[in-house]
Amino acid sequence: MEDQKTMKDIHLEERVVSDHAPRITARGVNVHYGENHALKDVDVDILSGTVTAFIGPSGCGKSTFLRCLNRMNDTVANARVTGQILLDGEDIYDKRVDPVQLRAKVGMVFQKPNPFPKSIYDNVAYGPKIHGLTRNKAELDGIVESCLRKAALWNEVKDRLTAPGTGLSGGQQQRLCIARAIATSPEVLLMDEPCSALDPIATAQVEELIDELRASFSVVIVTHSMQQAARVSQKTAFFHLGHLVEYGETGQIFTNPRDPRTESYITGRIG
Amino acid sequence: MTDISTSGAAAPRPAKSILSGGREMARRNAAETRFKLYGMLAISVSLGVLAVMLWTIFSDGISAFKQAKLTFPVTLSSEVLDPAGNGLREEMTKVTTIGYGRLLSAAFKAELAAKGISTEGVSDKELADLISKDAPGVLRSEVLANPALLDTTELRSVLASGRIDGYLKGRVTRQTAERDGQISPAMLDLADRLMDAGILGTGFNSRFLTSPDASDQRPEAAGLGVAILGSAYMMLLVLVICVPLGVAASIYLEEFAPKNRWTDLVEVNISNLAAVPSIVFGILGLAVFINFAKFPQSSPLVGALVLSLMTLPTIIIATRASIRAVPPSIRDAALGVGASKMQTVFHHVLPLAAPGILTGTILGLASALGETAPLLLIGMVAFVDNYPAPPVEGFFDPATALPVQVYSWASRSDPAFIERSSGAIIVLLVFLVIMNVTAIILRRKFERRW
Amino acid sequence: MAGAFGPPPFPFCRKLPLMTVLLLLSVILVIAGAGFFLGRGRALSRVSGNVRALHSLPGYYGWHAAIMTAMPALGILLVWLIAQPIVLERQVLPYLPADIVADSTERTLAMADVRRVAAGLDMAVSTGAMTEDEAGMIRTELTDVRSRLASVGVALGSDVKRETLQAAQAYRKSFGAAVLWRGIVVLAVALAGLALALRLTEPDFRARNRGEAVMLGVLITASSIAILTTVGIIWSMLSESLNFFSQYPASEFFFGLTWSPNFRGGSDLGFIPLLWGTMYISLVAMIVAVPLGLFTAIYLAEYASPRARAWIKPVIEIIAGIPTVVFGLFALVTVGPFLRDWFAEPFGFGNSGSSVMTAGLVIGILNIPFISSLADDIINSVPQSLRDGSYGLGATKSETVRQVILPAALPGIVGAVLLAASRAIGETMIVTMGAGAAAKLSLNPFDAMTTMTVKIVGQLTGDTDFNSPETLVAFALGITLFVITLGLNVFALWIVRKYREQYE
């Protein structure tokens, strides 16, 4: 941190203009956990058809910000979120918004695979069922199959759809969770370190899947692995100590970072 | 990964605004509200019933601590009470309570005449019935203990009969009196006049806490003295039996026991014993301690043995939990300076676990104090009107216990005993509250986070 | 129930031997105390005060001596106490007629008579109404022993037979000798132990290791109490039940449809009406307790704010701390009359205050905190990641609870419900006071019915012959109850443990 003058948090006018339309627009987002100011004045646009990676050292606020985007922070008792987050131009923290409905549009995949202790079929069908997305069993079967196919799991499980989801391997479980998340046909898919509990082979499968998902959803992925961010994302945001330090094209962030903090992190001096 | 091309869009995408819920959302939210309401309803029902129960018991029982008394001057004439005239105890014991009863009713009648209170419609026998049948006995033992009282005249307070007591507390009314052989409306009218004259009144009933039980006909004289003493003896014995055994067993299981089938058997046994119905322990007590070992029936010793076996699993479970909460680093430190395993346990682990053990013990004792069913089987439901002797001998004397007294009063026919029974519950609950509060305070005070 | 038991027949006859035992005990303890100081002193003097030369701290040598003094002596005392009545009975039996000795029930009764007369003589001697010689000499032919003993306050049910008196005199003589010898032997053993301990006290003697080995033995013994208790329960109930089944056919007990005990004999002791009452009441209790307890737990675990939870949870648990006899009184005085006046009578279901409904409702209330706190623990042990997964998909709280948490927690909750059912089946005071005493096979929930526990209490708290089937049936009921509840408990604990393993 030798050169204090060039340290400057990102501002929007500096961004590269993209041909994809912004799906989520966040402005001045602050998060407090009780006394702890976890996220400080963050501005970000999440574009459609893009994989956006959030990187940064542990405790930098990247996961916190991710959980703001579908109001998962509501389930934490003492969390307080201020600022504005718009999804398709609508404020998701508006009083009229039902977080339940929001989460159907902004799906989430978690760090540890967390299949429900139900059958593979029921895991995927859970979302469509609770949201009343289907009219009959055939339609539901169709959704389950197509989601499992999208999650690249269909061929492995099509003969045992009634087997418990908890019996799958780690990588399969995580792909099941992804299938489960896309079954409600969200517009945005949030992924909180989806590969951190997986072995390298399973990681490669999930990464490949993420790239394919980009065609249908805008994907936001939190990762602690810079290589992973470089592999799967088109946009990268670097968080540090609750600040959004730098946000831009992935290639630019990794090859030509503008902020010395980003450079230090990428070269391994902090983190 | 060619799967993706084989299917089209997952589902018809609902391009709804997140700001307006729609009918589906309204239905789901209504279900959510309903579900939450069920939870609140369940809690309200539980709390409501608890409140109703405590309220009924307190409103029924609090009057047991008040008692109707008749106050009038009594001359302890030696002509009646000491016919031999020599003041010797042996001679005086020949005058039975009947003699004292006559003396009291005569004095009462004289007082009414002196105060000019009309006894219209009330026969002499009924007049005497206003005085508790317990009163002569009390007076007799007082005089026998102190013959100097002879030929003195003193203002005495004696218990009024149970029906009069009930009238003052609103339990007996003129309607019930008409159908009652023991009281008549005319007697109630007289009671009103007596109250106006200041002869009849209510006062704090300390005898409820100290007197022994009384027979079916004398609810006004029944007290908890023997029951409290019996319960106290049993709690003392349970403490003496359970704490060393429980602590020793817990230490062994937590610190020394090898992982083998015997240990497993002991563990399974303890958790199962904690769930065995209490009455089974009563059967065990009857068969083993009374029929086999020939311990005296109804004695606090047998009661305590049964309650100990019942409480032991609870105490062991609590003790083990607090021993387990002592971090291994403490043990390592002691072993590291060359202490033996036994020294480590007794010098370091046990003192650190002591507050938890104490709390668990108090809670175990509290549950033993309220236990009734096993005590019925070992004969503690007997009618006992003598105080047990002081310890150690008293542990073998017949006694009863607080919760058993609640039960035996509740099963008597005179409704006056329901008041006594509720009163006994109040006393029992006071003891339980004291024990639980002590446990909570101890836990707060010594709670240690490692 | 009142007055079912008089005061125990002869309190004094058990106190006198008791006092001699207590005396002996205190003498042993005093010697052991002395042993402690002697042992410690000897250890110190062997090394002339240089503690470092000792293997163990001096106190351990003291403890070693004390243990060596007390343990063997106490062991001998215990064995003696158990063996003495058996030996004494052997010595007395020749005085009794052979036909009495042959029959075990008669023999027990006759021995009880002998002991009673002997105790009466003891009493007479101790109050000074008889001299020791006189007590040993009196003959039934010459003295009316019964009135003689009555004059010193010992009431005997019938006249004393000649052989009983002789046996009692022999009993007293042997008893006196036994007590004397017991004292001598026990004290001798104590002193011998002490002497041996002192001889062993040398500087390199490992007193601490010896002491700790004994301590370990004590700990192991203490932990075996649980097993002993179970063995005691099974043994006591099984032996009396076998006795019962030798007098009353097992098939008639287990499949009999009538329960009408008659203490003059010829009873019908059918178990089915009691089982039906027990199950019916437990069913009502579970219908009340399971939904209320589960919803309470769900609300506390998923909805309540931490502050509300901190208040509500302990208040609900107060219910669990209230003695069951309080609930019994509540059933008897409040719930029973309420149900009778507002439901049973207006709708023509009968006019009984005690009923299946009364007892079932109150047991249900009692079981709410039990189910709710178990279910609360179980719901809380469902991993947060499952909740997150469900919320992340846009499920509401109730959908998450119903479709994710409850199915995941189901085995644990089933276990909790089974434990609660076992408690309802074994509950005694509430049914004794609220369910009634009539053994009926009826479907009407407002009928008074009875349960196994009520009958156990009823049959064992009467003034009855202990060897009649009417009394012994209580043990058969007891062991049936024990087996049912034990089965439920083992199964429930197994389920709960399996469930815990799933998330560990």
Short mmCIF file of N, CA and C in Angstrom, two decimals, chain C residues 330-401:
data_model
loop_
_atom_site.label_atom_id
_atom_site.label_comp_id
_atom_site.label_asym_id
_atom_site.label_seq_id
_atom_site.Cartn_x
_atom_site.Cartn_y
_atom_site.Cartn_z
N PHE C 330 -55.63 -30.87 39.80
CA PHE C 330 -56.24 -30.01 38.79
C PHE C 330 -57.28 -30.81 38.00
N ALA C 331 -56.93 -32.05 37.65
CA ALA C 331 -57.88 -32.90 36.92
C ALA C 331 -59.11 -33.18 37.78
N LEU C 332 -58.86 -33.48 39.04
CA LEU C 332 -59.95 -33.87 39.95
C LEU C 332 -60.88 -32.72 40.23
N VAL C 333 -60.33 -31.54 40.49
CA VAL C 333 -61.12 -30.43 41.01
C VAL C 333 -61.63 -29.53 39.89
N THR C 334 -60.84 -29.33 38.85
CA THR C 334 -61.20 -28.34 37.84
C THR C 334 -61.62 -28.97 36.51
N VAL C 335 -60.70 -29.74 35.91
CA VAL C 335 -60.97 -30.25 34.56
C VAL C 335 -62.14 -31.23 34.55
N GLY C 336 -62.15 -32.16 35.50
CA GLY C 336 -63.20 -33.17 35.53
C GLY C 336 -64.59 -32.56 35.61
N PRO C 337 -64.86 -31.74 36.64
CA PRO C 337 -66.18 -31.11 36.73
C PRO C 337 -66.50 -30.24 35.52
N PHE C 338 -65.50 -29.55 34.98
CA PHE C 338 -65.73 -28.69 33.81
C PHE C 338 -66.20 -29.52 32.63
N LEU C 339 -65.48 -30.61 32.34
CA LEU C 339 -65.87 -31.46 31.21
C LEU C 339 -67.25 -32.07 31.45
N ARG C 340 -67.51 -32.45 32.70
CA ARG C 340 -68.79 -33.08 33.00
C ARG C 340 -69.93 -32.09 32.77
N ASP C 341 -69.77 -30.87 33.30
CA ASP C 341 -70.87 -29.91 33.23
C ASP C 341 -71.05 -29.30 31.86
N TRP C 342 -69.99 -29.18 31.08
CA TRP C 342 -70.09 -28.47 29.81
C TRP C 342 -70.12 -29.41 28.62
N PHE C 343 -69.63 -30.62 28.74
CA PHE C 343 -69.61 -31.51 27.58
C PHE C 343 -70.39 -32.80 27.83
N ALA C 344 -70.01 -33.55 28.87
CA ALA C 344 -70.58 -34.88 29.06
C ALA C 344 -72.07 -34.80 29.31
N GLU C 345 -72.50 -33.99 30.27
CA GLU C 345 -73.93 -33.96 30.60
C GLU C 345 -74.78 -33.32 29.52
N PRO C 346 -74.40 -32.13 29.00
CA PRO C 346 -75.26 -31.53 27.96
C PRO C 346 -75.41 -32.42 26.73
N PHE C 347 -74.38 -33.16 26.37
CA PHE C 347 -74.45 -33.96 25.15
C PHE C 347 -74.79 -35.42 25.44
N GLY C 348 -75.13 -35.71 26.69
CA GLY C 348 -75.57 -37.04 27.03
C GLY C 348 -74.50 -38.11 26.98
N PHE C 349 -73.30 -37.74 27.34
CA PHE C 349 -72.22 -38.73 27.35
C PHE C 349 -72.01 -39.34 28.73
N GLY C 350 -72.86 -38.99 29.65
CA GLY C 350 -72.68 -39.54 30.99
C GLY C 350 -72.46 -38.42 31.98
N ASN C 351 -72.28 -38.80 33.23
CA ASN C 351 -72.17 -37.77 34.26
C ASN C 351 -71.01 -38.03 35.19
N SER C 352 -69.93 -38.49 34.62
CA SER C 352 -68.78 -38.79 35.46
C SER C 352 -67.73 -37.69 35.32
N GLY C 353 -67.23 -37.19 36.45
CA GLY C 353 -66.16 -36.20 36.40
C GLY C 353 -64.85 -36.86 36.02
N SER C 354 -64.61 -38.04 36.58
CA SER C 354 -63.42 -38.77 36.19
C SER C 354 -63.69 -39.44 34.86
N SER C 355 -62.81 -39.22 33.91
CA SER C 355 -63.04 -39.84 32.62
C SER C 355 -61.75 -39.92 31.84
N VAL C 356 -61.81 -40.70 30.76
CA VAL C 356 -60.68 -40.80 29.86
C VAL C 356 -60.27 -39.42 29.38
N MET C 357 -61.28 -38.60 29.08
CA MET C 357 -61.03 -37.26 28.57
C MET C 357 -60.28 -36.42 29.61
N THR C 358 -60.78 -36.44 30.84
CA THR C 358 -60.15 -35.64 31.89
C THR C 358 -58.68 -36.00 32.02
N ALA C 359 -58.42 -37.30 32.24
CA ALA C 359 -57.04 -37.72 32.46
C ALA C 359 -56.21 -37.47 31.20
N GLY C 360 -56.79 -37.79 30.02
CA GLY C 360 -56.03 -37.64 28.79
C GLY C 360 -55.64 -36.19 28.54
N LEU C 361 -56.59 -35.28 28.71
CA LEU C 361 -56.29 -33.86 28.50
C LEU C 361 -55.16 -33.41 29.41
N VAL C 362 -55.27 -33.76 30.69
CA VAL C 362 -54.29 -33.25 31.65
C VAL C 362 -52.92 -33.87 31.39
N ILE C 363 -52.88 -35.17 31.07
CA ILE C 363 -51.58 -35.78 30.75
C ILE C 363 -51.02 -35.13 29.49
N GLY C 364 -51.91 -34.82 28.56
CA GLY C 364 -51.48 -34.15 27.34
C GLY C 364 -50.79 -32.83 27.66
N ILE C 365 -51.42 -32.04 28.52
CA ILE C 365 -50.82 -30.75 28.90
C ILE C 365 -49.45 -30.99 29.53
N LEU C 366 -49.39 -31.98 30.43
CA LEU C 366 -48.13 -32.28 31.11
C LEU C 366 -47.03 -32.63 30.11
N ASN C 367 -47.43 -33.28 29.01
CA ASN C 367 -46.43 -33.74 28.05
C ASN C 367 -46.03 -32.68 27.03
N ILE C 368 -46.74 -31.56 26.98
CA ILE C 368 -46.39 -30.53 25.99
C ILE C 368 -44.93 -30.09 26.12
N PRO C 369 -44.47 -29.69 27.32
CA PRO C 369 -43.08 -29.22 27.40
C PRO C 369 -42.10 -30.32 27.08
N PHE C 370 -42.47 -31.55 27.40
CA PHE C 370 -41.58 -32.68 27.12
C PHE C 370 -41.36 -32.80 25.62
N ILE C 371 -42.47 -32.82 24.87
CA ILE C 371 -42.35 -32.93 23.41
C ILE C 371 -41.71 -31.67 22.85
N SER C 372 -42.13 -30.51 23.36
CA SER C 372 -41.64 -29.29 22.72
C SER C 372 -40.15 -29.13 22.95
N SER C 373 -39.63 -29.48 24.12
CA SER C 373 -38.20 -29.25 24.29
C SER C 373 -37.38 -30.28 23.52
N LEU C 374 -37.86 -31.52 23.46
CA LEU C 374 -37.15 -32.50 22.63
C LEU C 374 -37.19 -32.10 21.16
N ALA C 375 -38.40 -31.72 20.70
CA ALA C 375 -38.54 -31.37 19.28
C ALA C 375 -37.75 -30.12 18.96
N ASP C 376 -37.69 -29.19 19.92
CA ASP C 376 -36.93 -27.97 19.72
C ASP C 376 -35.46 -28.31 19.47
N ASP C 377 -34.90 -29.18 20.33
CA ASP C 377 -33.51 -29.62 20.14
C ASP C 377 -33.32 -30.23 18.77
N ILE C 378 -34.28 -31.09 18.40
CA ILE C 378 -34.13 -31.82 17.15
C ILE C 378 -34.22 -30.88 15.96
N ILE C 379 -35.18 -29.94 16.02
CA ILE C 379 -35.33 -29.00 14.91
C ILE C 379 -34.08 -28.13 14.81
N ASN C 380 -33.53 -27.75 15.98
CA ASN C 380 -32.34 -26.92 15.94
C ASN C 380 -31.13 -27.67 15.40
N SER C 381 -31.16 -29.01 15.50
CA SER C 381 -30.00 -29.74 15.00
C SER C 381 -30.10 -30.01 13.50
N VAL C 382 -31.22 -29.63 12.88
CA VAL C 382 -31.27 -29.69 11.42
C VAL C 382 -30.32 -28.61 10.90
N PRO C 383 -29.38 -28.97 10.01
CA PRO C 383 -28.37 -28.00 9.63
C PRO C 383 -28.96 -26.74 8.99
N GLN C 384 -28.36 -25.61 9.28
CA GLN C 384 -28.81 -24.34 8.73
C GLN C 384 -28.75 -24.36 7.20
N SER C 385 -27.81 -25.15 6.64
CA SER C 385 -27.65 -25.15 5.19
C SER C 385 -28.93 -25.60 4.49
N LEU C 386 -29.68 -26.51 5.14
CA LEU C 386 -30.92 -26.94 4.52
C LEU C 386 -31.93 -25.80 4.50
N ARG C 387 -31.97 -25.04 5.60
CA ARG C 387 -32.87 -23.88 5.62
C ARG C 387 -32.46 -22.91 4.52
N ASP C 388 -31.16 -22.61 4.46
CA ASP C 388 -30.67 -21.68 3.45
C ASP C 388 -31.05 -22.16 2.07
N GLY C 389 -30.86 -23.45 1.82
CA GLY C 389 -31.19 -23.99 0.52
C GLY C 389 -32.63 -23.72 0.16
N SER C 390 -33.50 -23.93 1.14
CA SER C 390 -34.92 -23.76 0.88
C SER C 390 -35.28 -22.27 0.70
N TYR C 391 -34.75 -21.44 1.60
CA TYR C 391 -35.04 -20.00 1.47
C TYR C 391 -34.47 -19.48 0.16
N GLY C 392 -33.30 -19.98 -0.21
CA GLY C 392 -32.65 -19.53 -1.44
C GLY C 392 -33.48 -19.84 -2.68
N LEU C 393 -34.36 -20.83 -2.54
CA LEU C 393 -35.23 -21.14 -3.67
C LEU C 393 -36.52 -20.36 -3.61
N GLY C 394 -36.66 -19.53 -2.59
CA GLY C 394 -37.87 -18.75 -2.50
C GLY C 394 -38.99 -19.43 -1.75
N ALA C 395 -38.65 -20.34 -0.82
CA ALA C 395 -39.70 -20.95 -0.01
C ALA C 395 -40.02 -20.04 1.16
N THR C 396 -41.28 -20.03 1.61
CA THR C 396 -41.61 -19.28 2.81
C THR C 396 -41.19 -20.11 4.02
N LYS C 397 -41.27 -19.50 5.20
CA LYS C 397 -40.85 -20.21 6.40
C LYS C 397 -41.68 -21.46 6.62
N SER C 398 -43.00 -21.32 6.45
CA SER C 398 -43.84 -22.48 6.75
C SER C 398 -43.59 -23.58 5.73
N GLU C 399 -43.33 -23.20 4.47
CA GLU C 399 -43.03 -24.22 3.47
C GLU C 399 -41.72 -24.92 3.82
N THR C 400 -40.75 -24.12 4.27
CA THR C 400 -39.47 -24.70 4.66
C THR C 400 -39.66 -25.67 5.83
N VAL C 401 -40.44 -25.23 6.83
CA VAL C 401 -40.65 -26.09 8.00
C VAL C 401 -41.36 -27.37 7.59
#
